[in-house]
Short mmCIF file of C-alpha atoms in Angstrom, two decimals:
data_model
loop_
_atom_site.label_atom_id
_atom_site.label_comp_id
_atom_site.label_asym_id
_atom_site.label_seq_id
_atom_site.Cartn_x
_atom_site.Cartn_y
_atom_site.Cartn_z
CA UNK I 1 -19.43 -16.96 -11.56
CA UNK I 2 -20.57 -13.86 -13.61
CA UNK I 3 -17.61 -12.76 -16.17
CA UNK I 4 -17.01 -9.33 -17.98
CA UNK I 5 -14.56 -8.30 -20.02
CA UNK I 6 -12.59 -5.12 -17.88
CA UNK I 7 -11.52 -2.05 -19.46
CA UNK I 8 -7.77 -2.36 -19.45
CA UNK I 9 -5.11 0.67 -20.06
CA UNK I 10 -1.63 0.68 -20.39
CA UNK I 11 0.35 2.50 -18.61
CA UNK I 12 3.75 1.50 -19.77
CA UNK I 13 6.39 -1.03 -20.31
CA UNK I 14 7.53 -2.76 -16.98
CA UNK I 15 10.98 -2.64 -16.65
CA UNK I 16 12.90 -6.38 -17.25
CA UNK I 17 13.78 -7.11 -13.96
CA UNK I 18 14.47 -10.29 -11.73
CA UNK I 19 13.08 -8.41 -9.03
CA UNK I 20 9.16 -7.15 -9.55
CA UNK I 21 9.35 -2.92 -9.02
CA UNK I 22 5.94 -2.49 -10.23
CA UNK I 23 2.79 -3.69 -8.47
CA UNK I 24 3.90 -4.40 -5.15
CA UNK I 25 1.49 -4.49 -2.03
CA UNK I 26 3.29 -2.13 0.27
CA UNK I 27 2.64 0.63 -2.48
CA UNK I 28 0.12 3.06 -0.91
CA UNK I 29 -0.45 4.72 -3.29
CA UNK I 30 0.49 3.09 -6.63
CA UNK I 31 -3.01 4.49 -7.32
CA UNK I 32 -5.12 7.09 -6.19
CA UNK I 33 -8.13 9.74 -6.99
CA UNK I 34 -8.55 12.67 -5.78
CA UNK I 35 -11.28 15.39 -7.11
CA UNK I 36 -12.62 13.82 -10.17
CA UNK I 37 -8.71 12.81 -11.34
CA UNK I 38 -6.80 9.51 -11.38
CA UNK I 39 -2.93 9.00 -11.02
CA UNK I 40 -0.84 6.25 -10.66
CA UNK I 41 2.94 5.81 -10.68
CA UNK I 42 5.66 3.26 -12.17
CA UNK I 43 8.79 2.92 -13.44
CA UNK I 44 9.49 1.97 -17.24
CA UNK I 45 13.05 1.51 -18.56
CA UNK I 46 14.87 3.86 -20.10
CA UNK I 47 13.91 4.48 -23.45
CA UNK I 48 16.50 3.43 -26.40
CA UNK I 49 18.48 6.02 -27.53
CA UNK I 50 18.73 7.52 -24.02
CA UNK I 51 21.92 7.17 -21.51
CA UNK I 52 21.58 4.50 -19.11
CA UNK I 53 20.47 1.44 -18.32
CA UNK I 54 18.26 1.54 -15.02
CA UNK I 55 14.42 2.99 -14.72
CA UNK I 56 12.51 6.10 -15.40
CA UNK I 57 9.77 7.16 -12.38
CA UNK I 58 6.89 7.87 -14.41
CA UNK I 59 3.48 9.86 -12.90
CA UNK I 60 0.38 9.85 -15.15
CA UNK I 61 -3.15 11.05 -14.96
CA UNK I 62 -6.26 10.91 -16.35
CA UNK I 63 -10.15 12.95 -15.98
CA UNK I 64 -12.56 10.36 -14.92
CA UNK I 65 -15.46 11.55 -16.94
CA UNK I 66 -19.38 12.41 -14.99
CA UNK I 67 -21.16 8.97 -14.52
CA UNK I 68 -20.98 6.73 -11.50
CA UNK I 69 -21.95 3.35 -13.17
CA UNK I 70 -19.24 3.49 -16.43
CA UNK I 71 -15.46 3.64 -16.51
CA UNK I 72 -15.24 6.11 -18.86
CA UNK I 73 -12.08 8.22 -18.64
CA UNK I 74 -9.94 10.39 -20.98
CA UNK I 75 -6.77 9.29 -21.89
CA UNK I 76 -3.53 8.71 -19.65
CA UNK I 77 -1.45 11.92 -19.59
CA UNK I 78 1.81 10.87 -18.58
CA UNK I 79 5.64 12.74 -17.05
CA UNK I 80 8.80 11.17 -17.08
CA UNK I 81 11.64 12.43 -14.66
CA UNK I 82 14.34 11.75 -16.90
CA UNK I 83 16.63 13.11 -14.32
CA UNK I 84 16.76 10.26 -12.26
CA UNK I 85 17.96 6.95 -13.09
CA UNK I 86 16.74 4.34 -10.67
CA UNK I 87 19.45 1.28 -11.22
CA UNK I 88 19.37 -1.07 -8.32
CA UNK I 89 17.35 -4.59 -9.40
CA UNK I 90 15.52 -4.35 -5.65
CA UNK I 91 11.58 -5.11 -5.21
CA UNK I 92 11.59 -3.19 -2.73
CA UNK I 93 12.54 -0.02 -4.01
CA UNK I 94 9.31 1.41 -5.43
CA UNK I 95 7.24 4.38 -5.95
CA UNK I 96 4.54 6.08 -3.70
CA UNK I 97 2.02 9.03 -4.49
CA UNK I 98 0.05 11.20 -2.07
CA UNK I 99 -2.31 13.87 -3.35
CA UNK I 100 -3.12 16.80 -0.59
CA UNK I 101 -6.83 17.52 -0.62
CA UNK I 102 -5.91 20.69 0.88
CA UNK I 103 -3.61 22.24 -0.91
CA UNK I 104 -3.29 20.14 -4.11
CA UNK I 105 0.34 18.86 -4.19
CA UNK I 106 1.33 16.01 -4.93
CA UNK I 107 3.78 13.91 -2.89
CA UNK I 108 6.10 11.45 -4.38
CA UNK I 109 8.32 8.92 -2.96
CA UNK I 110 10.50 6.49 -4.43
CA UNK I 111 13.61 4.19 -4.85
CA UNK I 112 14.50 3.19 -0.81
CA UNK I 113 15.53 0.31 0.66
CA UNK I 114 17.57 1.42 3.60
CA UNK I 115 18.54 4.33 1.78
CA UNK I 116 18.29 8.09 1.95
CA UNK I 117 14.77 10.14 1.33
CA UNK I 118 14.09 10.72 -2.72
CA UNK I 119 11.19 12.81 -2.67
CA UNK I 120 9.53 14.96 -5.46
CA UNK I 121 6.25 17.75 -4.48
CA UNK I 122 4.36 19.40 -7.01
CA UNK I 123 3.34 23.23 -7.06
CA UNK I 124 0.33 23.86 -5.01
CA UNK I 125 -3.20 23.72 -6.39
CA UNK I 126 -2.08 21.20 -9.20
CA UNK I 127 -4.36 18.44 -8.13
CA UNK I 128 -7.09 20.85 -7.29
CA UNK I 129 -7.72 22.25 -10.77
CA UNK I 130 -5.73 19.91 -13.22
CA UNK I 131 -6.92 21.09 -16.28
CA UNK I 132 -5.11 24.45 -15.47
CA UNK I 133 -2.04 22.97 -15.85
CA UNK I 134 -0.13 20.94 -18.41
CA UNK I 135 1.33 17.90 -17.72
CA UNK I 136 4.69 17.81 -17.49
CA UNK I 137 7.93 17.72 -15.18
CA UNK I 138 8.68 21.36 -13.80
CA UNK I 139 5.41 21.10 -11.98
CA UNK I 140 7.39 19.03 -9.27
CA UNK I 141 11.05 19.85 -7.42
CA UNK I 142 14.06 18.00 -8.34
CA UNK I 143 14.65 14.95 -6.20
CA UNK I 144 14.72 16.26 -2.61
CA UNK I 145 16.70 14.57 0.43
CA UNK I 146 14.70 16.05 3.32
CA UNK I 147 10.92 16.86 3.89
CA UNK I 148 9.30 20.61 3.06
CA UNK I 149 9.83 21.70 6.67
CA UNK I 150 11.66 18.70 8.06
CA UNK I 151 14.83 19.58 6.93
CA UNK I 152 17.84 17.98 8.97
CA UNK I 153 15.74 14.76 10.11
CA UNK I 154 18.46 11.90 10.54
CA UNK I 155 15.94 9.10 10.46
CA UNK I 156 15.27 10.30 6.77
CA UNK I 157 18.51 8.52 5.99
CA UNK I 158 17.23 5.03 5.92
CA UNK I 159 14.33 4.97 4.49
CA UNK I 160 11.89 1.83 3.72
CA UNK I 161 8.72 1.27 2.71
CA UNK I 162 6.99 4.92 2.01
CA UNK I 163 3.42 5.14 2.42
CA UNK I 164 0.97 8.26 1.98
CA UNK I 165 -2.80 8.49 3.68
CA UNK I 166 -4.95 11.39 3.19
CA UNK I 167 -6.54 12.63 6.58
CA UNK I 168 -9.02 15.60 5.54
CA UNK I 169 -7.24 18.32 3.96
CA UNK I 170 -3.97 16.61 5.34
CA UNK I 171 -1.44 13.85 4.27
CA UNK I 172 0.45 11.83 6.47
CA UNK I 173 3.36 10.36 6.25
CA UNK I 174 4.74 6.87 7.50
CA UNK I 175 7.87 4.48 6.67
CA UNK I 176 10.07 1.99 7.92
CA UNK I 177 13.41 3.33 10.09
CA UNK I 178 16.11 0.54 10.38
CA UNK I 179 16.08 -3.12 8.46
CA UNK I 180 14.46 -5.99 7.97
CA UNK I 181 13.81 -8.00 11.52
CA UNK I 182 15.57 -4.82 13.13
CA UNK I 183 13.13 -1.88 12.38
CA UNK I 184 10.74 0.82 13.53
CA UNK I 185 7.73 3.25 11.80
CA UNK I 186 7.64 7.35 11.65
CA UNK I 187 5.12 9.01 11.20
CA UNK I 188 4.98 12.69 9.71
CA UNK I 189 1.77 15.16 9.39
CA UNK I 190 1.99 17.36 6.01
CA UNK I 191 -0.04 20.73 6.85
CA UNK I 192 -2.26 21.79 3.98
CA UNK I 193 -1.97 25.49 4.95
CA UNK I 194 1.51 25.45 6.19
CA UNK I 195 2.76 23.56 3.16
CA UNK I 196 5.16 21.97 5.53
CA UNK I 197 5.64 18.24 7.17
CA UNK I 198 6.02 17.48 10.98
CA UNK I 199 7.40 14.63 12.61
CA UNK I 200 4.25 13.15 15.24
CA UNK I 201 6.77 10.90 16.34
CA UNK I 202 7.85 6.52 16.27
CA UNK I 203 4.64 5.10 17.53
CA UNK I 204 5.77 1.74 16.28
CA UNK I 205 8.70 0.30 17.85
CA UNK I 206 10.68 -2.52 17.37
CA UNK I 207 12.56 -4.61 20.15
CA UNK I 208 15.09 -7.33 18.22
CA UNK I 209 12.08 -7.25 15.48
CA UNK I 210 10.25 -5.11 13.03
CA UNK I 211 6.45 -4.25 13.05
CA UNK I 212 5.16 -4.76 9.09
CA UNK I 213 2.28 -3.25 8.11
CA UNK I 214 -0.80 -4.28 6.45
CA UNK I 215 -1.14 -0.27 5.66
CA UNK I 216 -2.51 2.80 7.33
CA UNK I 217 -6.47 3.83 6.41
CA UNK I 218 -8.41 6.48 7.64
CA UNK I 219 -12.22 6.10 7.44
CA UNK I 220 -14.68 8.38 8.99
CA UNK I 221 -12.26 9.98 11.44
CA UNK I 222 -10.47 6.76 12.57
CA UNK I 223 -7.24 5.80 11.44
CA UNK I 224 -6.45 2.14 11.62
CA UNK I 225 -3.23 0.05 11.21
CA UNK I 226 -2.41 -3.56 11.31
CA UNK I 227 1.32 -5.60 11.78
CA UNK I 228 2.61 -9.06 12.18
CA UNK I 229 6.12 -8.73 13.51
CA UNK I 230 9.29 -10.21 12.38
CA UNK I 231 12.33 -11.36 14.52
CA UNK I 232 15.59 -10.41 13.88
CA UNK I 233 18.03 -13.24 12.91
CA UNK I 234 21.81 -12.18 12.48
CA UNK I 235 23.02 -13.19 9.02
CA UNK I 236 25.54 -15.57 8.37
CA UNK I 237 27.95 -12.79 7.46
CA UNK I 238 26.98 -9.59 9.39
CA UNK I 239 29.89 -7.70 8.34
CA UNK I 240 28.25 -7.54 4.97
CA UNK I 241 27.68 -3.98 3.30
CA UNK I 242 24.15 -4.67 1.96
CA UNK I 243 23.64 -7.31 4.62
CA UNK I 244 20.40 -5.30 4.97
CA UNK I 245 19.50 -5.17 1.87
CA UNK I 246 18.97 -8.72 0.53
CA UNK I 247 15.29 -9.75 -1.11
CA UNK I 248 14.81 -12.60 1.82
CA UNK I 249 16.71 -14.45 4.43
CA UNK I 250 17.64 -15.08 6.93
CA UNK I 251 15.18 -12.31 8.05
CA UNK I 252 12.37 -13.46 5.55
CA UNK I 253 8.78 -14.18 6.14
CA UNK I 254 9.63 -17.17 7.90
CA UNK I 255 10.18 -15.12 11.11
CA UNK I 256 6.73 -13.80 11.11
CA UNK I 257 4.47 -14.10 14.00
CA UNK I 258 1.44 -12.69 15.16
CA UNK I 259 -1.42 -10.45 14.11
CA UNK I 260 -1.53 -7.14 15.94
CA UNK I 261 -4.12 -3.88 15.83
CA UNK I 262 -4.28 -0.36 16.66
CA UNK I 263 -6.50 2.71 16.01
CA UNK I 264 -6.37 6.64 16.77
CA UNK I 265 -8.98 8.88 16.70
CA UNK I 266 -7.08 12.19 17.01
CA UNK I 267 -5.40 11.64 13.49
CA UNK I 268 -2.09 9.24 14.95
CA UNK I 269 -1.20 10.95 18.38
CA UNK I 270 -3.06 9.20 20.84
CA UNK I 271 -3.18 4.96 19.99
CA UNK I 272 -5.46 2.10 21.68
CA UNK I 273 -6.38 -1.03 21.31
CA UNK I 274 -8.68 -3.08 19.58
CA UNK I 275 -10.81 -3.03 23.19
CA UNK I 276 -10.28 0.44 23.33
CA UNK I 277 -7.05 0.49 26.22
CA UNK I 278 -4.71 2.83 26.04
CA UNK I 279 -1.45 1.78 23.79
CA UNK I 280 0.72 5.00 23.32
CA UNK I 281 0.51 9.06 22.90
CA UNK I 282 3.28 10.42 20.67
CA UNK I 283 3.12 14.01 22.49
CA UNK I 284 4.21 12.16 25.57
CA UNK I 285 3.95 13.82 29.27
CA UNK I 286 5.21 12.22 32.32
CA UNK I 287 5.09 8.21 32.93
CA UNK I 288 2.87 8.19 29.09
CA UNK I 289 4.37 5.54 26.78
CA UNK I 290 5.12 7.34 23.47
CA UNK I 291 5.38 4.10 21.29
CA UNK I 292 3.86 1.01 20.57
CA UNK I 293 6.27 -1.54 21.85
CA UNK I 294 6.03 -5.47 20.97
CA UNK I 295 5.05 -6.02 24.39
CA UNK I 296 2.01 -3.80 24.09
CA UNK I 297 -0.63 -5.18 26.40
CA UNK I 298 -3.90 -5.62 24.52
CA UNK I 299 -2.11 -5.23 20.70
CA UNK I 300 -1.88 -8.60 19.59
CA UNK I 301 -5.39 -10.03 18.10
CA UNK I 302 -4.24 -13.42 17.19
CA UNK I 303 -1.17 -15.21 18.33
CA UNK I 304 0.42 -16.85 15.43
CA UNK I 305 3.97 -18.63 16.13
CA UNK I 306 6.63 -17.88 13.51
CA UNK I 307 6.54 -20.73 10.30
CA UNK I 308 2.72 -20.68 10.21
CA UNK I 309 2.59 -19.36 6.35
CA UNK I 310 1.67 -15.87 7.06
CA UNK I 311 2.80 -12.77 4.90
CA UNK I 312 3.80 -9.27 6.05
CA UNK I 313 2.33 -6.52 4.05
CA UNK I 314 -0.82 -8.53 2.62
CA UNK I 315 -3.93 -6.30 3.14
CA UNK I 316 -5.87 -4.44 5.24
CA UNK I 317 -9.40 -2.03 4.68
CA UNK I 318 -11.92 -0.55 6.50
CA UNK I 319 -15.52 -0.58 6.37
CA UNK I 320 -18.11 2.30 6.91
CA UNK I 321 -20.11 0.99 10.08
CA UNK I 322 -16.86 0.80 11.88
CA UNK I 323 -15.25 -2.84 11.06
CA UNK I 324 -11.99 -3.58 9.78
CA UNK I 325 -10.66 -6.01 7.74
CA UNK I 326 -7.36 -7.70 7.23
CA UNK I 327 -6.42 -10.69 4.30
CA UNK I 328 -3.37 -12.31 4.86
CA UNK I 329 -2.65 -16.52 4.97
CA UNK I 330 -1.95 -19.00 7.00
CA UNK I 331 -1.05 -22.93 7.04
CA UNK I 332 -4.37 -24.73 7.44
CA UNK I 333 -4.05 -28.38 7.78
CA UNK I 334 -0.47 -27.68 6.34
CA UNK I 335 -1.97 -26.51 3.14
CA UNK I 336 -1.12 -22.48 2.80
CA UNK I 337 -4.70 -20.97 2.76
CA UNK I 338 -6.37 -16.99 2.26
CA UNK I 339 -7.68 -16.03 5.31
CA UNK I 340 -9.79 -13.12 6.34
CA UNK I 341 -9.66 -11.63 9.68
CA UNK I 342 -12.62 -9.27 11.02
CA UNK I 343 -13.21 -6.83 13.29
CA UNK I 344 -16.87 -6.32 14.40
CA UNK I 345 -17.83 -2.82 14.77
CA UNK I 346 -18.19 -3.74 18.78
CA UNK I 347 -14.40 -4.85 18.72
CA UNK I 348 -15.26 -8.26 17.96
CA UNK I 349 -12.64 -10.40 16.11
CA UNK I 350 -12.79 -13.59 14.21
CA UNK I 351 -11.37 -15.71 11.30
CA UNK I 352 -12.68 -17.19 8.55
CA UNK I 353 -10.70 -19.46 5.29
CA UNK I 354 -11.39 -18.40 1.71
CA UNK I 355 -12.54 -21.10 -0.53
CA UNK I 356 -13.45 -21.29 -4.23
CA UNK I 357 -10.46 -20.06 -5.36
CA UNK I 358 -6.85 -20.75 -6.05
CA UNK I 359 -4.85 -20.76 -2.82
CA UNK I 360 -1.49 -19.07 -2.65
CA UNK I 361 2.23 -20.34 -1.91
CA UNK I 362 3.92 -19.08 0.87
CA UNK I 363 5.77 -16.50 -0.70
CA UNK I 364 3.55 -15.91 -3.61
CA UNK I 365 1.89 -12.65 -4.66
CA UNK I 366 0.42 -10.51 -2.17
CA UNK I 367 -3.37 -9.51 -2.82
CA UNK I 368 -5.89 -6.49 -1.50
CA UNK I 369 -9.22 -6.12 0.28
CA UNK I 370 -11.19 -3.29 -0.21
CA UNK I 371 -14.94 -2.26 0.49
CA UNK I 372 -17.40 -0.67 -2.06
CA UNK I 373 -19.93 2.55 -1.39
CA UNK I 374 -22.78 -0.43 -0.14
CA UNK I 375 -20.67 -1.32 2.55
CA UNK I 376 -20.04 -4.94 0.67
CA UNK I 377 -15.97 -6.59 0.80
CA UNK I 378 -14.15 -7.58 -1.98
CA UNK I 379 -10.48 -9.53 -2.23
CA UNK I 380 -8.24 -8.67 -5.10
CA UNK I 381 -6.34 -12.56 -5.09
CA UNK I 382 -3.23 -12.75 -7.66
CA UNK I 383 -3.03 -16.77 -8.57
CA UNK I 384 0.14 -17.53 -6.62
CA UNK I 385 0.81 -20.30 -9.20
CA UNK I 386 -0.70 -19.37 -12.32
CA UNK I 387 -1.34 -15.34 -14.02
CA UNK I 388 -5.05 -15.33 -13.26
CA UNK I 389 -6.17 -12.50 -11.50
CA UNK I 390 -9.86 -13.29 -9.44
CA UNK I 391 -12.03 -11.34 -6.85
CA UNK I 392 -14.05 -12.26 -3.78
CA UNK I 393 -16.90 -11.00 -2.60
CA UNK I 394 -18.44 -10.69 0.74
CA UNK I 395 -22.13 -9.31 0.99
CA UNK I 396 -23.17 -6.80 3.14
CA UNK I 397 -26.94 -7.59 3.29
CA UNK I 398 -25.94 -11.30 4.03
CA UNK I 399 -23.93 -10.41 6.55
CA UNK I 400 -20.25 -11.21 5.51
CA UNK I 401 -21.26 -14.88 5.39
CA UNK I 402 -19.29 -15.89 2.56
CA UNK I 403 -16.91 -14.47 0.12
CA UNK I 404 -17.78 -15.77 -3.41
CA UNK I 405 -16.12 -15.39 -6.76
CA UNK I 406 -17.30 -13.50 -8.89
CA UNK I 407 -14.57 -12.28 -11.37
CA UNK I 408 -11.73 -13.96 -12.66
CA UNK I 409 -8.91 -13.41 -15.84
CA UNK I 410 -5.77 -14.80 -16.76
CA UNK I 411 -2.49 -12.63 -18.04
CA UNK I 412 -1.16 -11.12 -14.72
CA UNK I 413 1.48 -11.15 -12.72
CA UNK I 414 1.80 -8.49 -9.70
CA UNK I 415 0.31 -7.78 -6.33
CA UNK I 416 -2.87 -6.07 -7.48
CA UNK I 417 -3.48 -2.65 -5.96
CA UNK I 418 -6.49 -0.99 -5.29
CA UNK I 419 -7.67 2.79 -5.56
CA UNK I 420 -9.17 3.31 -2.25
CA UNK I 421 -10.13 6.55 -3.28
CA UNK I 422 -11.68 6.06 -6.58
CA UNK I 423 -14.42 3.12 -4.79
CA UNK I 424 -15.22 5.58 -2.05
CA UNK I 425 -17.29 7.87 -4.82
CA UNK I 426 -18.40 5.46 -7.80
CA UNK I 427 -18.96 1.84 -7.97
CA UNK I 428 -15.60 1.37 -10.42
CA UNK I 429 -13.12 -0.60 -9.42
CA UNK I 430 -9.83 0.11 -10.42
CA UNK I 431 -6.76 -1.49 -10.22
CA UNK I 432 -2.77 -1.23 -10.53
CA UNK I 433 -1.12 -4.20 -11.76
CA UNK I 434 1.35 -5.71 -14.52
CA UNK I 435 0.64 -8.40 -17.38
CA UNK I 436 2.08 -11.61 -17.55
CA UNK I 437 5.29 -11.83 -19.75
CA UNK I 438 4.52 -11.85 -23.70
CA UNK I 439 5.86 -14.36 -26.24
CA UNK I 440 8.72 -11.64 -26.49
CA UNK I 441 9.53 -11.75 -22.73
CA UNK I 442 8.46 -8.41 -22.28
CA UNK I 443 5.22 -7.05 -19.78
CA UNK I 444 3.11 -3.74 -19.60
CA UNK I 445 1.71 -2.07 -16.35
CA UNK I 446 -1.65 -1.80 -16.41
CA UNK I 447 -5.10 -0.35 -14.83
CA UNK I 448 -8.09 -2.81 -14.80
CA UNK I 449 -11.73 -0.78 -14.76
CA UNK I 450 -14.47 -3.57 -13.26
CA UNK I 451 -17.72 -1.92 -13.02
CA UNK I 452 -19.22 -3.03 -9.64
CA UNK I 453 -22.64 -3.31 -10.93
CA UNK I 454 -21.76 -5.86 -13.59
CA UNK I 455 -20.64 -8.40 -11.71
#
């Protein structure tokens, strides 16, 4: 294994917390590039001296300087919205950034579990000439309950799980409706020229279970998801207020089951299967299915009964000659194991373990898979029982045969998170993650810069 130091920035203090708000894998985006400029968001607490005792959401930003084979970068410019306290000790209730290509606001969701829309847009053109404009607060709204155009939506009461994809000049939209083991996803189109969001409609639908999400990608006009789905067990005392709202169980990861695929090639309208077969069309018409139900003929990839070890929300990517890529785990042998699952470019699937490298727990930290500008894979794997941080790597010319370390470090503690955007132009990877905890208890967020080249 080849090791190099990476560049390493601080972003900020992580908030002391028993549950992890920072650097969790459902985050999309925690970090993102868009026109030569890098942003990432996180909360830190509130600073002493200030009223309160919760979290700050933070945005910052930085130029990535000319040069596709260094990291260099100017400094992190970042914008507190002191406005907002976020109090609740809840991993789930993070932040989420979109940047429109087309009209150059930026989107940001944050603090749900269950809970009413908090959503923040910048002015136009601020991510399309950045230097223009200083960094600070008044370039976004206050905290917003409702969509720009979208405006009396009921399902934007309980909110889960935001996520933002860029489609073109477009951004879309998706989240979690309902609770754990009881859920379904939206899915909303922001308009570049209109400035405005529409609602394409549920095309995941849950029946006494929730679809989770590996994430949403778009690559080369396809958009792709991925979902196990989790069964809905009625807890012990349903009458609960935040029944819904606990960290795990009795609706936990246990109740996870199978793998399941779709794609759309008319931006999320019309869905099909891996083989192609027509799964749903959100517009409708008479006798047309207009969701993607659990029973979903031709959905599921791999059948994998509930207690087999497998995470919701691990990882997903896709790769530029048309495959796609999934990391998630399983029990192999009864020992909890990484494994990857492929999709051949012909619609091909298969499943392979990954060795040479510390194997997770069954509810450890989540990790990523991305794919580099040469078409090679790499897994982002957080040491499920130790801080190290290590990546995998798959090669293209060999033909995926093996993923190999080829990095590895020690001091974190987070679900590493990639900037998709960032590796489609330059062979830097970065990524969004936290330390492990200092001899003071405390722990910083922080962006790792790997050079591709180097390793």
């Amino acid at each position: 294994m080849k090791l190099t130091s990476p560049s390493i920035t601080i972003l900020g203090q992580d908030p002391n917390r028993k549950h992890r708000i920072n650097a969790n894998s459902f985050q999309q985006n925690a970090i993102t590039t868009i026109k030569g400029w890098q942003y990432a968001a996180f909360y830190t607490p509130v600073l002493p001296g200030k009223s309160g005792t919760g979290c700050h959401v933070n945005i910052a930003r930085r130029q990535l300087l000319p040069g596709l084979v260094t990291v260099s970068s100017s400094e992190w410019q970042v914008l507190t919205f002191e406005d907002y306290e976020q109090v609740r000790d809840d991993g789930h209730n993070t932040i989420s950034i979109g940047v429109c290509e087309g009209d150059g606001t930026i989107h940001v969701a944050f603090d749900h579990h269950c809970d009413r829309l908090k959503f923040r847009i910048s002015k136009t053109d601020v991510a399309n000439d950045p230097s223009c404009h200083t960094w600070e607060a008044s370039l976004f709204t206050e905290t917003k309950h409702c969509l720009p155009g979208v405006e009396t939506d009921e399902s934007l009461k309980e909110v889960t799980y935001p996520r933002f994809v860029n489609i073109g000049d477009d951004l879309l939209f998706t989240y979690r409706t309902g609770q754990a083991g009881l859920g379904s996803d939206l899915l909303y189109r922001y308009s570049a020229s209109t400035h405005a969001y529409t609602l394409l409609g549920q095309h995941l639908t849950g029946v006494s279970n929730s679809p989770y999400i590996n994430g949403i990608g778009h690559r080369k006009g396809r958009l792709h998801i991925s979902w196990c789905y989790r069964n809905f067990i009625v807890p012990p005392s349903p009458g609960a207020a935040d029944a819904h709202q606990q960290q795990a169980g009795p609706n936990g990861p246990e109740n996870n089951y199978d793998l399941n695929y779709a794609f759309s090639d008319d931006q999320g309208l019309r869905w099909e299967s891996s083989e192609g077969k027509f799964l749903a069309c959100l517009t409708g018409g008479e006798g047309i299915e207009t969701t993607i139900k659990p029973d979903a003929h031709g959905a599921k990839v791999f059948e994998i009964p509930m207690g087999s070890g497998i995470l919701n929300q691990e990882g997903q990517a896709a790769d530029w000659d048309g495959g796609f890529w999934v990391l998630n785990r399983e029990k192999v042998k009864n020992e909890e194991t990484w494994i990857v699952y492929y999709r051949s470019p012909e619609g091909v699937w298969t499943r392979a373990t990954v060795d040479d490298v510390p194997q997770p727990t069954e509810t450890g930290s989540r990790g990523s898979v991305c794919i580099d500008t040469k078409g090679d894979v790499y897994l982002v794997l957080p040491g499920n029982s130790d801080p190290s941080l290590s990546i995998m790597r798959a090669r293209k010319e060999e033909q995926y045969s093996q993923f190999k370390p080829v990095w590895t470090w020690d001091g974190f503690d987070g679900e590493p998170l990639v900037d998709v955007q960032r590796l489609e132009t330059s062979d830097v990877l970065s990524i969004f993650t936290r330390t492990n905890t200092d001899v003071d208890g405390k722990r910083d967020v922080v962006v790792l810069d790997l050079v591709l080249t180097e390793l």
